[in-house]
Coordinates of C-alpha atoms and ligand atoms in Angstrom, one line a residue:
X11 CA -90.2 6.1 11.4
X12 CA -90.9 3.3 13.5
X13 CA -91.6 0.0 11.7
X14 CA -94.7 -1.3 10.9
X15 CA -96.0 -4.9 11.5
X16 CA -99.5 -5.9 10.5
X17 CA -101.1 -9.0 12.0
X18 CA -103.2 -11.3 10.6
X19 CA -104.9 -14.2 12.3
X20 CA -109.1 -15.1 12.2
X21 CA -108.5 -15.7 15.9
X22 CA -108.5 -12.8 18.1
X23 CA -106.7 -14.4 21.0
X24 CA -104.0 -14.8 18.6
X25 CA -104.3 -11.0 16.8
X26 CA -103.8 -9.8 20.6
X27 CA -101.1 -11.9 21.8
X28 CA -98.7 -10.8 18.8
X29 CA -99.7 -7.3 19.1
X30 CA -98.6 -6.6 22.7
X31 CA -95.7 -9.1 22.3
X32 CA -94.4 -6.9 19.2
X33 CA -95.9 -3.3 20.7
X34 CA -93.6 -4.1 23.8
X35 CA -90.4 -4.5 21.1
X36 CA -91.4 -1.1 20.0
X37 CA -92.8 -2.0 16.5
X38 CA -96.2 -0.3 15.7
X39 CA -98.4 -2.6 15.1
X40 CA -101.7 -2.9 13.0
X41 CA -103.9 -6.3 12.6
X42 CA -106.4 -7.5 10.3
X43 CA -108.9 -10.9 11.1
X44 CA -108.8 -11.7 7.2
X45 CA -106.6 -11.4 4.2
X46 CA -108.8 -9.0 2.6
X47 CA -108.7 -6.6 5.3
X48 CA -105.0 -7.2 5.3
X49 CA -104.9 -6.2 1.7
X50 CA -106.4 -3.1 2.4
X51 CA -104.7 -1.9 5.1
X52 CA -101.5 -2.6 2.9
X53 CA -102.9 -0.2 0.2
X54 CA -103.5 2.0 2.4
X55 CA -100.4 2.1 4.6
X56 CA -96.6 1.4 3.9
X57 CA -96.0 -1.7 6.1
X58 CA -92.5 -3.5 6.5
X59 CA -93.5 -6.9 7.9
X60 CA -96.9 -9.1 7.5
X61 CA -97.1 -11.9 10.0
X62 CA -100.0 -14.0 8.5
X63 CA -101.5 -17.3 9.7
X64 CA -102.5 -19.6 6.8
X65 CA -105.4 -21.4 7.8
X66 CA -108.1 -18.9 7.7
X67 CA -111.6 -18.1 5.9
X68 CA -111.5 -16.4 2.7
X69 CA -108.0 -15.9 1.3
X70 CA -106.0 -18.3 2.8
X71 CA -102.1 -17.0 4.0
X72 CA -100.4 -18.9 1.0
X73 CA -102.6 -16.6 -1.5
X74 CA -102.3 -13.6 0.6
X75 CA -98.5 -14.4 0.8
X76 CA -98.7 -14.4 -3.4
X77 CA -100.7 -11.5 -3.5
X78 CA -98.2 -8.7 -0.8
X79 CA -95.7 -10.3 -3.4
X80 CA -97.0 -8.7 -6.5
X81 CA -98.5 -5.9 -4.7
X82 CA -95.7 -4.6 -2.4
X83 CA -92.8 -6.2 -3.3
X84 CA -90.6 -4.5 -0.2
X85 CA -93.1 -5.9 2.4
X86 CA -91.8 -9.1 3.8
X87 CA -93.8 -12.1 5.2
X88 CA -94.1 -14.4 7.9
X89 CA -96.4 -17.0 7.9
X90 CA -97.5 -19.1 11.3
X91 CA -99.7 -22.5 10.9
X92 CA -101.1 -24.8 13.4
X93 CA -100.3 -27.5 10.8
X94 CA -96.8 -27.5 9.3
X95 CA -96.4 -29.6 7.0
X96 CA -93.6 -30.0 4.5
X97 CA -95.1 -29.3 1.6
X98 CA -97.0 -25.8 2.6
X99 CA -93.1 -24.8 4.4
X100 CA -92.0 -25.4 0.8
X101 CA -94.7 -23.6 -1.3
X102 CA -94.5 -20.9 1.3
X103 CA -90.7 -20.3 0.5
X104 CA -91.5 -20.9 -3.2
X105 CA -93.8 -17.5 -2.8
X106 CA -91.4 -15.6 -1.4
X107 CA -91.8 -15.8 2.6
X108 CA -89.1 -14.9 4.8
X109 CA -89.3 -17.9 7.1
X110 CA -92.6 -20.4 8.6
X111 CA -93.7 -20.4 12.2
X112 CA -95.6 -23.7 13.6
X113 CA -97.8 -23.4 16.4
X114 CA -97.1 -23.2 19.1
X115 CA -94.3 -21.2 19.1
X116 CA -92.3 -19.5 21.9
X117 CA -92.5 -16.2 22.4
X118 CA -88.6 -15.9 21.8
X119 CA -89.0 -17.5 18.2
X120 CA -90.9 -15.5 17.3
X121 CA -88.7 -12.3 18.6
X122 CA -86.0 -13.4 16.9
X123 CA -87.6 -15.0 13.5
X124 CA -89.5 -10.9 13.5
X125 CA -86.0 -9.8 13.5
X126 CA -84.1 -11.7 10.6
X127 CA -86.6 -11.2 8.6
X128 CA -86.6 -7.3 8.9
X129 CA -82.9 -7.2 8.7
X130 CA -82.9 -9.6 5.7
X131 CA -85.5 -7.4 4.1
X132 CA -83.3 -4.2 4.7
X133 CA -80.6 -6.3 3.5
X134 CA -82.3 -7.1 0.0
X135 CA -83.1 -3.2 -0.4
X136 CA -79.8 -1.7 0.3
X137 CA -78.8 -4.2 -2.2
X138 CA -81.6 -3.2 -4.9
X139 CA -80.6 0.6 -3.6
X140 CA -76.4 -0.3 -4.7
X141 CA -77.4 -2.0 -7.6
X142 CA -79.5 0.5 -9.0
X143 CA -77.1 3.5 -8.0
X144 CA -73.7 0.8 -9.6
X145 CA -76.3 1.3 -13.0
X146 CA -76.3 5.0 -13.1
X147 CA -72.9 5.0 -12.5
X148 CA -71.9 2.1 -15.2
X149 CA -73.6 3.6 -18.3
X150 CA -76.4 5.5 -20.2
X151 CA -79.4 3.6 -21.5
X152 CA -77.8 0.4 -22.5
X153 CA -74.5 2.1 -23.0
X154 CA -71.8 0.7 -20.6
X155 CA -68.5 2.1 -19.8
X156 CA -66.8 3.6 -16.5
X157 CA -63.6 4.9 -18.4
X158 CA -63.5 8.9 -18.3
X159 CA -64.0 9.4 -21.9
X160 CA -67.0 7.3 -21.3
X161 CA -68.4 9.1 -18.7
X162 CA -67.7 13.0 -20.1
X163 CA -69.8 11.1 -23.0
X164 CA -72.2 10.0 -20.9
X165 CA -72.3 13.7 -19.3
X166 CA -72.9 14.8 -22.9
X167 CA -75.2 12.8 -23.9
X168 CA -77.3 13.3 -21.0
X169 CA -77.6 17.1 -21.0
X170 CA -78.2 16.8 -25.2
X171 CA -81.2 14.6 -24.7
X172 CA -83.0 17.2 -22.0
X173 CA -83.0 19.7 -25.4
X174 CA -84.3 19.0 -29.2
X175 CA -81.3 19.7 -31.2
X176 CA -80.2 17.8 -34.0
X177 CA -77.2 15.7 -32.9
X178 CA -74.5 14.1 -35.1
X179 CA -72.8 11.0 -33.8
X180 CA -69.9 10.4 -34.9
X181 CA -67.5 7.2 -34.0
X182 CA -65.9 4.0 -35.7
X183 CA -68.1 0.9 -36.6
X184 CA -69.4 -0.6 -33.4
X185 CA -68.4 2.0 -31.2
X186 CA -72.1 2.1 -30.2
X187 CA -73.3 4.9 -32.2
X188 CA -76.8 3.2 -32.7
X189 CA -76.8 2.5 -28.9
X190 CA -76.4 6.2 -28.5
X191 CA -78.8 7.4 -30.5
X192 CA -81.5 5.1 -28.5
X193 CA -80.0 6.1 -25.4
X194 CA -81.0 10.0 -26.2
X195 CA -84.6 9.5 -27.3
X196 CA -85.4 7.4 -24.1
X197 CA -83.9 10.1 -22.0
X198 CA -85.7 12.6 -23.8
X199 CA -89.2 14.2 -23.5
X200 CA -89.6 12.6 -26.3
X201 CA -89.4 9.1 -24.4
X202 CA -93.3 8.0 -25.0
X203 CA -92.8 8.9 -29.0
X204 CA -91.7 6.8 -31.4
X205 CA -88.4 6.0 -32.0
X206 CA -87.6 5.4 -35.6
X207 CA -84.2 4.7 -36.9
X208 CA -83.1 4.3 -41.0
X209 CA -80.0 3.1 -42.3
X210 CA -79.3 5.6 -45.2
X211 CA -77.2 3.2 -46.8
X212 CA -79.4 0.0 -47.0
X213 CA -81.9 1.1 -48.8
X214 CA -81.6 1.5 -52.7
X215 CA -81.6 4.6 -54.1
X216 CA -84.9 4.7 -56.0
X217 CA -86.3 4.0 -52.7
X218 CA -85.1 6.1 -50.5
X219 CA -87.4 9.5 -51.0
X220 CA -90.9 7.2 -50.7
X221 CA -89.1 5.6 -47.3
X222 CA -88.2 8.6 -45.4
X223 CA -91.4 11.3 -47.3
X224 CA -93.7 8.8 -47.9
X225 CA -95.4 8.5 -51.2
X226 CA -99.3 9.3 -52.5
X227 CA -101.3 6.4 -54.8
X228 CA -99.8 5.8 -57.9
X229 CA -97.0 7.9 -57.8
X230 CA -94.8 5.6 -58.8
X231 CA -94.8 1.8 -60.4
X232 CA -95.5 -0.3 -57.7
X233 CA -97.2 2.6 -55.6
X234 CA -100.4 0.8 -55.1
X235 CA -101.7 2.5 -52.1
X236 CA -100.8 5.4 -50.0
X237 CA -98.1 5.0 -47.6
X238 CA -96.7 7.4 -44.7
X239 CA -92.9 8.2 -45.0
X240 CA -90.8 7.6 -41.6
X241 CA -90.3 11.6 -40.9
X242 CA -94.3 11.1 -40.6
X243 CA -94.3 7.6 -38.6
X244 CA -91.7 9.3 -36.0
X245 CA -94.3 12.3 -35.3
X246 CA -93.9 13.8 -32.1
X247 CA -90.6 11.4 -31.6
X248 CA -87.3 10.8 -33.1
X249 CA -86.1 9.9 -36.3
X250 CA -82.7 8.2 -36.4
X251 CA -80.8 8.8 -39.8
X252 CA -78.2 6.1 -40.0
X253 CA -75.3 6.5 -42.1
X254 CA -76.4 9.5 -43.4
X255 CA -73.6 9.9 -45.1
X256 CA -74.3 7.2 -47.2
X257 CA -77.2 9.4 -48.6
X258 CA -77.2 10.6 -52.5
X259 CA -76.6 14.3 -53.0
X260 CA -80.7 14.8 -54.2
X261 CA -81.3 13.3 -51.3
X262 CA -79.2 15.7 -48.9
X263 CA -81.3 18.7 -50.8
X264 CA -84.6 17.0 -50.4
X265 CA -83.7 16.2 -46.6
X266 CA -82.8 19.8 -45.7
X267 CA -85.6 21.8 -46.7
X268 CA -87.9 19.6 -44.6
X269 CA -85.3 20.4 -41.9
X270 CA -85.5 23.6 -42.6
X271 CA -89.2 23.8 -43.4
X272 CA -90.5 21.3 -40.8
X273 CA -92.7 19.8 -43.1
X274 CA -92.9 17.2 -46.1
X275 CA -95.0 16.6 -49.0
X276 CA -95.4 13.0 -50.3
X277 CA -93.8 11.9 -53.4
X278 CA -96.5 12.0 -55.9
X279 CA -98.8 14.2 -53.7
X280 CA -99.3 17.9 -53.5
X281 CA -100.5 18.6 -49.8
X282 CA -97.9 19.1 -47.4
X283 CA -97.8 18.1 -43.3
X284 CA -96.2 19.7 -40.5
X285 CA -93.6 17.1 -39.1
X286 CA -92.8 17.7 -35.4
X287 CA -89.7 15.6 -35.2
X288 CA -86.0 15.4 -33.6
X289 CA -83.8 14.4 -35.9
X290 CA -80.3 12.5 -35.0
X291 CA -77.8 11.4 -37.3
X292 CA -75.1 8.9 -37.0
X293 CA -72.3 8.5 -39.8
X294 CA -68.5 6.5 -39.3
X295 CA -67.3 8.0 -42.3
X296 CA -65.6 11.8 -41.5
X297 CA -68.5 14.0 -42.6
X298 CA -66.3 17.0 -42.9
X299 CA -64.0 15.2 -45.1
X300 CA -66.8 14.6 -47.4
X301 CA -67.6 17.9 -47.5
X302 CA -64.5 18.8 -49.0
X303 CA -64.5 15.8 -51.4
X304 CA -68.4 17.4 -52.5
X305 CA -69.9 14.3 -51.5
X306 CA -72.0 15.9 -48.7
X307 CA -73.6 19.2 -49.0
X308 CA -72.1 21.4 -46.9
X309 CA -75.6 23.5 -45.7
X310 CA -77.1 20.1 -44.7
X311 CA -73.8 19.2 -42.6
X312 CA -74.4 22.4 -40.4
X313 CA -77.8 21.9 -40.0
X314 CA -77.5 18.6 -38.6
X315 CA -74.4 19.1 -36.8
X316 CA -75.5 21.1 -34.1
X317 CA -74.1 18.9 -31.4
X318 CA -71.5 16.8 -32.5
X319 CA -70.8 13.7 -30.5
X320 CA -68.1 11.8 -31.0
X321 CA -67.7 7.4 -29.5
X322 CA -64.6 6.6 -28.3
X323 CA -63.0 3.8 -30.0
X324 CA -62.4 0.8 -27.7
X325 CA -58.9 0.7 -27.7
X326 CA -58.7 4.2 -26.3
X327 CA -60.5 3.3 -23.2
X328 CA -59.1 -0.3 -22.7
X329 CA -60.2 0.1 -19.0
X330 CA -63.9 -0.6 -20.0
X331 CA -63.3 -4.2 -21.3
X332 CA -63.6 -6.0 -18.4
X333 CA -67.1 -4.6 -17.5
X334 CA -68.0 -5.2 -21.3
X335 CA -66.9 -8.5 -21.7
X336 CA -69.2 -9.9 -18.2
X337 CA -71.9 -7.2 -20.0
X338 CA -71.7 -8.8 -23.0
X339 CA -71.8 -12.5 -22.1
X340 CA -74.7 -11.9 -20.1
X341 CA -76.3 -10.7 -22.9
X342 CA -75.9 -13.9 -24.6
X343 CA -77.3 -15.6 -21.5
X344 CA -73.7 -17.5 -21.4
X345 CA -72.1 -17.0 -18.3
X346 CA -71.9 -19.6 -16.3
X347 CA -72.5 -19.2 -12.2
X348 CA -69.2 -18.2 -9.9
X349 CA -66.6 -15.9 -10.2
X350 CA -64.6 -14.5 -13.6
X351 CA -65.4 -15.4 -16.7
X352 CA -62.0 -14.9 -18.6
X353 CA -58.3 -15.7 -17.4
X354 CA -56.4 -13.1 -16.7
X355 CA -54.1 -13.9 -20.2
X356 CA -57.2 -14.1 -22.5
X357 CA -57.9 -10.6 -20.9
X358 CA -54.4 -9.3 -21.1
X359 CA -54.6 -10.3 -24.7
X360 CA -57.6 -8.4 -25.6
X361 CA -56.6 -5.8 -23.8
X362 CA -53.7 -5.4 -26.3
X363 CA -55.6 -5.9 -29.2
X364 CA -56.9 -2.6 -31.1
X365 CA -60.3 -3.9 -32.0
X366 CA -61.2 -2.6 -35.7
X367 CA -64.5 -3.3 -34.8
X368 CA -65.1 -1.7 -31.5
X369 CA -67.5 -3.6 -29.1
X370 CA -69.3 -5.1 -31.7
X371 CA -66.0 -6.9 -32.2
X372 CA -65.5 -7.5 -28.7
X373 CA -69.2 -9.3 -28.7
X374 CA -68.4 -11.5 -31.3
X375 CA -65.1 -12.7 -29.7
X376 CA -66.8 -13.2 -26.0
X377 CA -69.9 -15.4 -27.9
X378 CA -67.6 -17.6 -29.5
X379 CA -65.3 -18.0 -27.1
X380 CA -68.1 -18.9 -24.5
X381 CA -69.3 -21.3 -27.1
X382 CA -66.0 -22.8 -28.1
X383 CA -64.9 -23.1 -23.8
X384 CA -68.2 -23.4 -22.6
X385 CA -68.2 -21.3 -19.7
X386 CA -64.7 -19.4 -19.3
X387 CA -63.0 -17.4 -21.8
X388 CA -59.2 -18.4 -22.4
X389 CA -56.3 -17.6 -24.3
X390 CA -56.8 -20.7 -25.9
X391 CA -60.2 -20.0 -27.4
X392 CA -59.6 -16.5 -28.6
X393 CA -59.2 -16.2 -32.6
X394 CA -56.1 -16.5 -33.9
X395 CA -55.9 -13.2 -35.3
X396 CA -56.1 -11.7 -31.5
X397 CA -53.8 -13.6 -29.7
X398 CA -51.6 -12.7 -32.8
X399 CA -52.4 -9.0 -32.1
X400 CA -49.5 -8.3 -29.8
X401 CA -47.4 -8.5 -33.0
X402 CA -49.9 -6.3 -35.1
X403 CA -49.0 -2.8 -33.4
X404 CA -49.3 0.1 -36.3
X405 CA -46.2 1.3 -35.9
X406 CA -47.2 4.0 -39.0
X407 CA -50.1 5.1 -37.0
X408 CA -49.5 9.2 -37.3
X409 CA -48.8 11.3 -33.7
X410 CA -52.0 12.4 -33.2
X411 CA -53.6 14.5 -29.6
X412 CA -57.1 14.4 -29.2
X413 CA -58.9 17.8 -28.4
X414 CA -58.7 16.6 -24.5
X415 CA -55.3 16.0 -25.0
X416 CA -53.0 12.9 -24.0
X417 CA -50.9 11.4 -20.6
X418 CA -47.3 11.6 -22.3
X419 CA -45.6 8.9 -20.6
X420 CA -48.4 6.0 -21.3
X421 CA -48.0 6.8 -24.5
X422 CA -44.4 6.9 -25.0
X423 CA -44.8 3.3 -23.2
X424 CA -47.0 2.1 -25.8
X425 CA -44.5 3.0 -28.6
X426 CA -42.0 1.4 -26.2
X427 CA -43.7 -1.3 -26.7
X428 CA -44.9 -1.6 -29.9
X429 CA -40.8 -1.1 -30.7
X430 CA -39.7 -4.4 -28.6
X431 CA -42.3 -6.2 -30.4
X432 CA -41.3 -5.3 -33.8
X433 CA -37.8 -6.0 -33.6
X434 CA -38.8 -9.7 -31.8
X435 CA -40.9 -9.8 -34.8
X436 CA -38.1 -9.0 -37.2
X437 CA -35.6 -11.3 -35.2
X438 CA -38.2 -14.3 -35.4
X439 CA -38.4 -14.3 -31.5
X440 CA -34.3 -14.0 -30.8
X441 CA -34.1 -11.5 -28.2
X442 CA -30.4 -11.2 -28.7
X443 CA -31.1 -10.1 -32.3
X444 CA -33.9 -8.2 -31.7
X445 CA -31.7 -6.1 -28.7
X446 CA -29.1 -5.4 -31.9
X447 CA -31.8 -4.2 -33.6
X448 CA -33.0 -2.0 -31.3
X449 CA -29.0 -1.0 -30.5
X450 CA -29.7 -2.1 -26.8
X451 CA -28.2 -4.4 -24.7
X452 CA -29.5 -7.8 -24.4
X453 CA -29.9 -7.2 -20.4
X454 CA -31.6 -3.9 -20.7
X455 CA -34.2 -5.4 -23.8
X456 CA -34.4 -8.4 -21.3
X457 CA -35.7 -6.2 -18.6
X458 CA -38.3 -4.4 -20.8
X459 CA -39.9 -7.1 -22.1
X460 CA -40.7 -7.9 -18.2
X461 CA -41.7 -4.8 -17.3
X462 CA -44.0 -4.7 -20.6
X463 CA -45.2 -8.7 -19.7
X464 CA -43.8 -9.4 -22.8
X465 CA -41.9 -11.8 -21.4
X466 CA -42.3 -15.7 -21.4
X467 CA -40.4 -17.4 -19.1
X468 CA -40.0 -20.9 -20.6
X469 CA -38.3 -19.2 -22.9
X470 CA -34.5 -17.6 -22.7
X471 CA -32.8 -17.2 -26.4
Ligands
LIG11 N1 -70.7 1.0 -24.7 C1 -71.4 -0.1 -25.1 N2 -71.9 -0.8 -24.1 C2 -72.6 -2.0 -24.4 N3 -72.7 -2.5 -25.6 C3 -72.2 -1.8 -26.6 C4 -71.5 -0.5 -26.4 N4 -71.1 0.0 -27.6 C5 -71.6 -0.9 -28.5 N5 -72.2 -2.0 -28.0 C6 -72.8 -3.1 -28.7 O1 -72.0 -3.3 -29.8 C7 -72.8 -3.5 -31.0 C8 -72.6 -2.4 -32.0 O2 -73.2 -1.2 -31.5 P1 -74.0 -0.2 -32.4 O3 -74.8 -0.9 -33.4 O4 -74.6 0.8 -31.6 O5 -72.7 0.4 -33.1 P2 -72.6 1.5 -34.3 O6 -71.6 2.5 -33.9 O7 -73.9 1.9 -34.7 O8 -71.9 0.6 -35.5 P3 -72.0 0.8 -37.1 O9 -71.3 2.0 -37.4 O10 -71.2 -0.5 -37.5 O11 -73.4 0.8 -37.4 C9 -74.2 -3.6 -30.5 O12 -74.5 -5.0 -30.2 C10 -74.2 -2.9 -29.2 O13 -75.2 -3.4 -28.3
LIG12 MG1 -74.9 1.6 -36.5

């Protein structure tokens, strides 16, 4: 398609002069003799460059320059005056315009100013276009993560929100799990519904039935009015159920027959509703485990564990806290301008800790850090309990492989490692000791705690 330039000017000698100087550079050109013309022909046509005088009756070019702004972003502006002045150059830049022409101007200027400002306006896409491909890629709703694990969970989640099955999430505190659950209702038909989420566990016990079933006047103390239970507030949505396995055994009974049944009745009341809602579940205790132990009935844990998703735990996808960390400091509006916002020993430090808390963790550490160094994380403003954490391997940690299973040789590396550490540990830092320990020679320990980084220089004992 060729590109499209529209001209505005109240003067026609002006309209005509641009028109067959840009029609003979091959742009199509359309004009207009006032801004609300101009407007119209941009509703009406996509148009890649305005070139707009400002002094003119009606609308001046400053408010039509405002206007294209909020109306067609992608359309970039030009604007000629007979009377530059300072100020208007500035306001004009202020709005958004790609450059200012003063009359008169050579026909060469105005070539060549036509042409930046196309290019810088293809520019600008292309770089909206990457930016909004580099999100797709990066995460799911506000999940982030470019690790595999994270993307086949991306994958999942992605193709579970498209149905309306019940979906258990499943993962360690702060892994996310909430995030998830948001994630799938705004990637669901569902999206325009309400999305109502319930921690099973906050709320007291005597509570509980009115909160999720609602409850009819005077069914209880302290019932004064009528009140809608959440199952009815998410109609036609989602209901998120938190912790649920956090909820008391009635409970569980009560909650699966309006599974099953699809409708509740009020405590107190005696009419019952039809409930069109999806229902996901979250819990970070092992449901099946509480099964076993009789603590969660086991005809309400099939029912709601028709997909079973399961978070990752950060320190099985160590690749992804780089991108977090920028992720999450932006969040707390902290990072300052220029490049990397941690040294490259804060990050090797975190990126040997085993974060108990997951990213929730990981958020903490990068807000305080920020606040304690101002604008760069370092080694020096990490808590002492992570720069500690090199030390604080599990070495009782069971040999476990996941269902996907596991790369052998990184993980025999990681035991490496966690071995050289202990015996340093044990030896209080004397490498010789700690080779004995280890029945190694002192050059061959020497050359693994290099290869592990484990090394500091300053120091040879
Ligand atoms: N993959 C991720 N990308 C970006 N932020 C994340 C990610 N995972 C977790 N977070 C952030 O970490 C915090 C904890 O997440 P969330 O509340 O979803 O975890 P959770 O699994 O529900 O934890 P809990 O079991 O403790 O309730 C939130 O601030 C969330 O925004
Ligand atoms: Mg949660």
């Amino acid at each position: 398609m060729k590109t499209r330039i529209l001209v505005v000017d109240d003067e026609l000698s002006m309209r005509e002069f641009i028109s067959i100087l840009l029609e003979r550079e091959g742009y199509e050109v359309l004009t207009a003799a006032d801004a609300t013309t101009a407007l119209e022909r941009l509703a009406a046509s996509a148009i890649d460059l305005v070139i707009s005088d400002v002094q003119m009756p009606g609308l001046n070019g400053l408010e039509l320059l405002a206007r294209i702004r909020e109306s067609s972003p992608e359309t970039a502006v030009l604007l000629i005056t007979a009377y530059s002045t300072a100020e208007q150059a500035v306001e004009a830049m202020k709005l958004g315009a790609y450059d200012y022409l003063a009359k008169p101007f050579k026909v060469e200027e105005i070539k060549v100013l036509v042409h930046n400002a196309l290019e810088k306006r293809d520019l600008k896409r292309e770089n909206v276009m990457l930016r909004e491909k580099a999100k797709v890629c990066a995460g799911f709703g506000n999940l982030i993560g470019t690790s595999p694990r994270m993307r086949e969970l991306f994958a999942l989640l992605s193709k579970v929100a498209d149905s309306a099955s019940t979906v258990l999430i499943l993962g360690e505190s702060g892994t996310g799990k909430e995030l998830a659950a948001r994630a799938v209702h705004d990637n669901s038909p569902r999206k325009t519904k309400p999305f109502v989420a319930v921690n099973c566990g906050a709320i007291p016990e005597t509570l509980i039935e009115s909160e999720l079933f609602g409850h009819a006047k005077g069914a209880f103390t302290g019932a004064v009015g009528e009140r809608a239970g959440l199952f009815e507030q998410a109609q036609g949505g989602t209901l998120f159920l938190d912790e649920i396995g956090e909820l008391p055994l009635a409970m569980q009974t009560r909650l699966l027959r309006v599974l099953q049944e699809r409708e509740v009745r009020r405590v107190g009341g005696s009419a019952t509703k039809k409930v069109d809602v999806r229902v996901l579940a979250a819990s970070n205790r092992d449901l099946a485990e509480q099964v076993k132990e009789g603590s969660f009935r086991e005809d309400l844990y099939y029912r709601i564990n028709v997909v079973q998703v399961t978070m990752p735990p950060l320190r099985e996808r160590i690749e992804d806290i780089p991108l977090l960390i920028e992720h999450l400091a932006t969040k707390h509006g902290l990072v300052a301008a220029g490049s990397g916002i941690i040294t490259s020993e804060a990050l090797k430090c975190l990126m040997n800790y085993l974060f108990p808390g997951n990213v929730r963790e990981l958020g903490n550490i990068v807000e305080r850090s920020l606040v304690l160094s101002r604008d760069k994380i370092t080694l020096e403003s990490l808590p002492a309990h992570v720069k500690g954490s090199a030390k604080r391997f599990d070495l009782h940690s069971p040999v476990a492989i996941p269902d996907e299973g596991i790369a052998l040789e990184p993980a025999l590396e990681q035991l490496e490692k966690q071995y050289l550490l202990k015996a340093l540990e044990k030896s209080s830092g004397v490498k010789k000791k700690a080779a004995e320990l280890l029945g190694m020679s002192f050059r061959s320990f020497r050359y693994k705690l290099a290869k592990y980084e484990l090394a500091n220089e300053s120091d040879e004992s």
